[in-house]
Amino acid sequence: MTDKKLVERNIPGMMNRSTRFAEVEHAENVGATLRRIAAYFARERAMVAAMLGVVVLGTLCGVYAPSLQSRAIDIIAGAATGQLAPAVLWMLLVYLLYSLCQLLQGLISARLSQRIVKRLRGELFGRIIDLPVRYLDAHSHGDVMSRMTNDIENISTTVSQSLPSLFSGVLTVLGTVAIMLVYCWQLALLSCVTVLLTLLATKLLSKNVRKFSRRRQMLLGQLNGAVEEMISGYRTVVAYNHQDATTREFCETSDSLTKAGIKTDVFSGVMGPVMNCIGNIGFVIIAAFGGYFAITGRISVGVISAFIVYAKQFSRPINEIAQIYGQLQTAIAGAERVFTVLDEAGEDMSGAELAADRGASVEFDHVNFSYLPGHPVLRDFSLRVPSGKKVALVGATGSGKTTVVNLLMRFYDLDSGAIRIDGQDIDGVARESLRRDVAIVLQDTVLFTDTVRNNLLYANEHATAEQLESAVDMSRCRDMISHLPQGYDTLLTSAGANISQGQRQLLAIARAFVADPRILILDEATSNVDTRTEKAIQSAMQRIMQGRTSIVIAHRLSTIRDSDLIVVLDQGRIVEQGSHEELLRRKGKYHELYMTQFAGFAT
């Protein structure tokens, strides 16, 4: 885990004063992360060299220009000999070159950042798509998405803005100090007093800004959460007459947020005037002592003018470097988080092909499995599903039904035991080959933002038009699809948000039919459709299941009465198995579940 600290940060043009200081993450292993980032820069050597060349040239022009201004003023004052016009023209050319370098710096750094981020984003997405299901189940989806979006964006911003500013700032400080010492070392040392004042003021003010900024962010999160909760649960709020209480709680949080926001803005708002005041003090010091040195003949009036420019030029990059520091830390921490995902082992796709010229009997042989060590989900689970038969798994929530499916699909690997398909241990079968012969319909329907046609073909992109039409007919989808605006070409937006949950379920079932699998898994496949549609789908399923090995997980026991075998699970073990009539006659666990649903027994 990374250690979060509050440090200064502000990207010029990207943040306002109130967000200058924010909570950022620190990487655990900065050195290793920087070396890996450097490897990406090494692939863009030409562009990096061009950017550094432009930065160096621009910095030299920025440092040299005030000297030309000093000479022009001395020529006007008569303290130096020469022609004024060539001096002014030469100064104009240097400033134009400086501006051109600034423009090229922005263009090159933007292109460099996008090339690096494109490569990094591609590698990260490629790794995420290959991660095992266990990883994605154990990690927050929001956290994984944040690495693809926020962390990558932080790296992009740093490469395009922070790094060039950092290089330019360091060179500017070194060059400015050197030339100031050459002109007048005494005045140079006096000018450094303002730097100390700047650092001291920044430290004192930023402490308060960070404190109130952190509180403001916390309260803002609470306020947004309260609003979201109120809107999503508005019917409940109104039903229980909680409008006044909800409003009162909102106002209390809002008042606290307002106070924290005012304090944050006050302290951050003071920062600018304080910095300007210190800068003006520096100008006064230069004017006073510079005037004295000019009177005594140590320097000219032009040198005083140059020192005023150099003093401003000297303090600006110091402030920028301090502000960029936080962004650099955030980017390095983000890069470390990205590299953590890249270092994860992908799902092992090696193995033999699943024999296609045999049946599809499934055997679970003394299987033991646990998601967390020491917390077994399946205990000595043994079951044989004959080829072409329909087996139903029933039991209370958490009994291990879905885990059986996860293991058969090799989403997870067994702790011990074996699973065989017609005697072939699936542990030695390539996952891709296994999943080609197994189709699954989950309770949580997943569709993609694409056309209805492409969503159906997702299971088998080489399916013919006849196969597609047959799957649609068997799943009772034809009437539903015909009423969509563009039929098969209707675009499903937001993963099917523009159709009902029941319609999404029908399409998911049709998609499984398109796959034409040897083994069919239905995990509460009709949980989101009405009773009439469910009966129609059940009839269709009877046809699609003929000749196929089918494993059905159901809570509605009415949907599995015709199963060849019903297996009752309890705490990861098989406690009963048999036909519907046999299990009812035994008056065991299945009888209890059945009577609870259909006889109105208390639960």
Short mmCIF file of N, CA, C and O in Angstrom, two decimals, residues 14 51 130 152 270 286 307 323 327 370 427 590:
data_model
loop_
_atom_site.label_atom_id
_atom_site.label_comp_id
_atom_site.label_asym_id
_atom_site.label_seq_id
_atom_site.Cartn_x
_atom_site.Cartn_y
_atom_site.Cartn_z
N MET A 14 -3.54 24.38 -15.25
CA MET A 14 -4.39 23.21 -15.06
C MET A 14 -5.18 23.29 -13.77
O MET A 14 -6.20 22.65 -13.62
N MET A 51 13.50 17.30 -27.40
CA MET A 51 12.89 18.09 -26.33
C MET A 51 13.95 18.71 -25.44
O MET A 51 13.88 19.90 -25.09
N ASP A 130 -6.00 -10.24 -19.97
CA ASP A 130 -5.44 -11.58 -19.76
C ASP A 130 -5.40 -11.99 -18.30
O ASP A 130 -4.94 -13.09 -17.98
N ILE A 152 -2.89 6.72 -15.53
CA ILE A 152 -2.31 6.96 -16.85
C ILE A 152 -2.37 8.44 -17.19
O ILE A 152 -1.41 9.02 -17.74
N VAL A 270 -4.31 33.99 -0.12
CA VAL A 270 -3.27 34.85 0.45
C VAL A 270 -1.92 34.56 -0.18
O VAL A 270 -1.04 35.43 -0.22
N ILE A 286 17.01 45.28 -4.60
CA ILE A 286 17.87 45.46 -5.77
C ILE A 286 17.99 46.94 -6.13
O ILE A 286 19.09 47.44 -6.45
N PHE A 307 19.25 42.82 -13.23
CA PHE A 307 19.05 42.14 -11.95
C PHE A 307 17.57 42.05 -11.59
O PHE A 307 17.12 41.06 -11.00
N GLN A 323 5.98 23.40 -6.74
CA GLN A 323 4.62 23.01 -7.09
C GLN A 323 4.59 21.72 -7.91
O GLN A 323 3.67 20.91 -7.79
N GLN A 327 3.09 16.79 -8.15
CA GLN A 327 2.63 16.11 -9.35
C GLN A 327 3.57 14.97 -9.74
O GLN A 327 3.13 13.90 -10.17
N SER A 370 -11.37 -23.55 -2.04
CA SER A 370 -11.65 -22.41 -1.16
C SER A 370 -11.15 -21.15 -1.83
O SER A 370 -10.07 -21.14 -2.43
N ASP A 427 -7.64 -29.95 -16.19
CA ASP A 427 -6.46 -29.23 -15.72
C ASP A 427 -5.38 -29.20 -16.80
O ASP A 427 -4.55 -28.30 -16.82
N TYR A 590 -34.41 -31.09 0.15
CA TYR A 590 -35.11 -30.63 -1.05
C TYR A 590 -36.60 -30.44 -0.75
O TYR A 590 -37.22 -29.47 -1.19
#
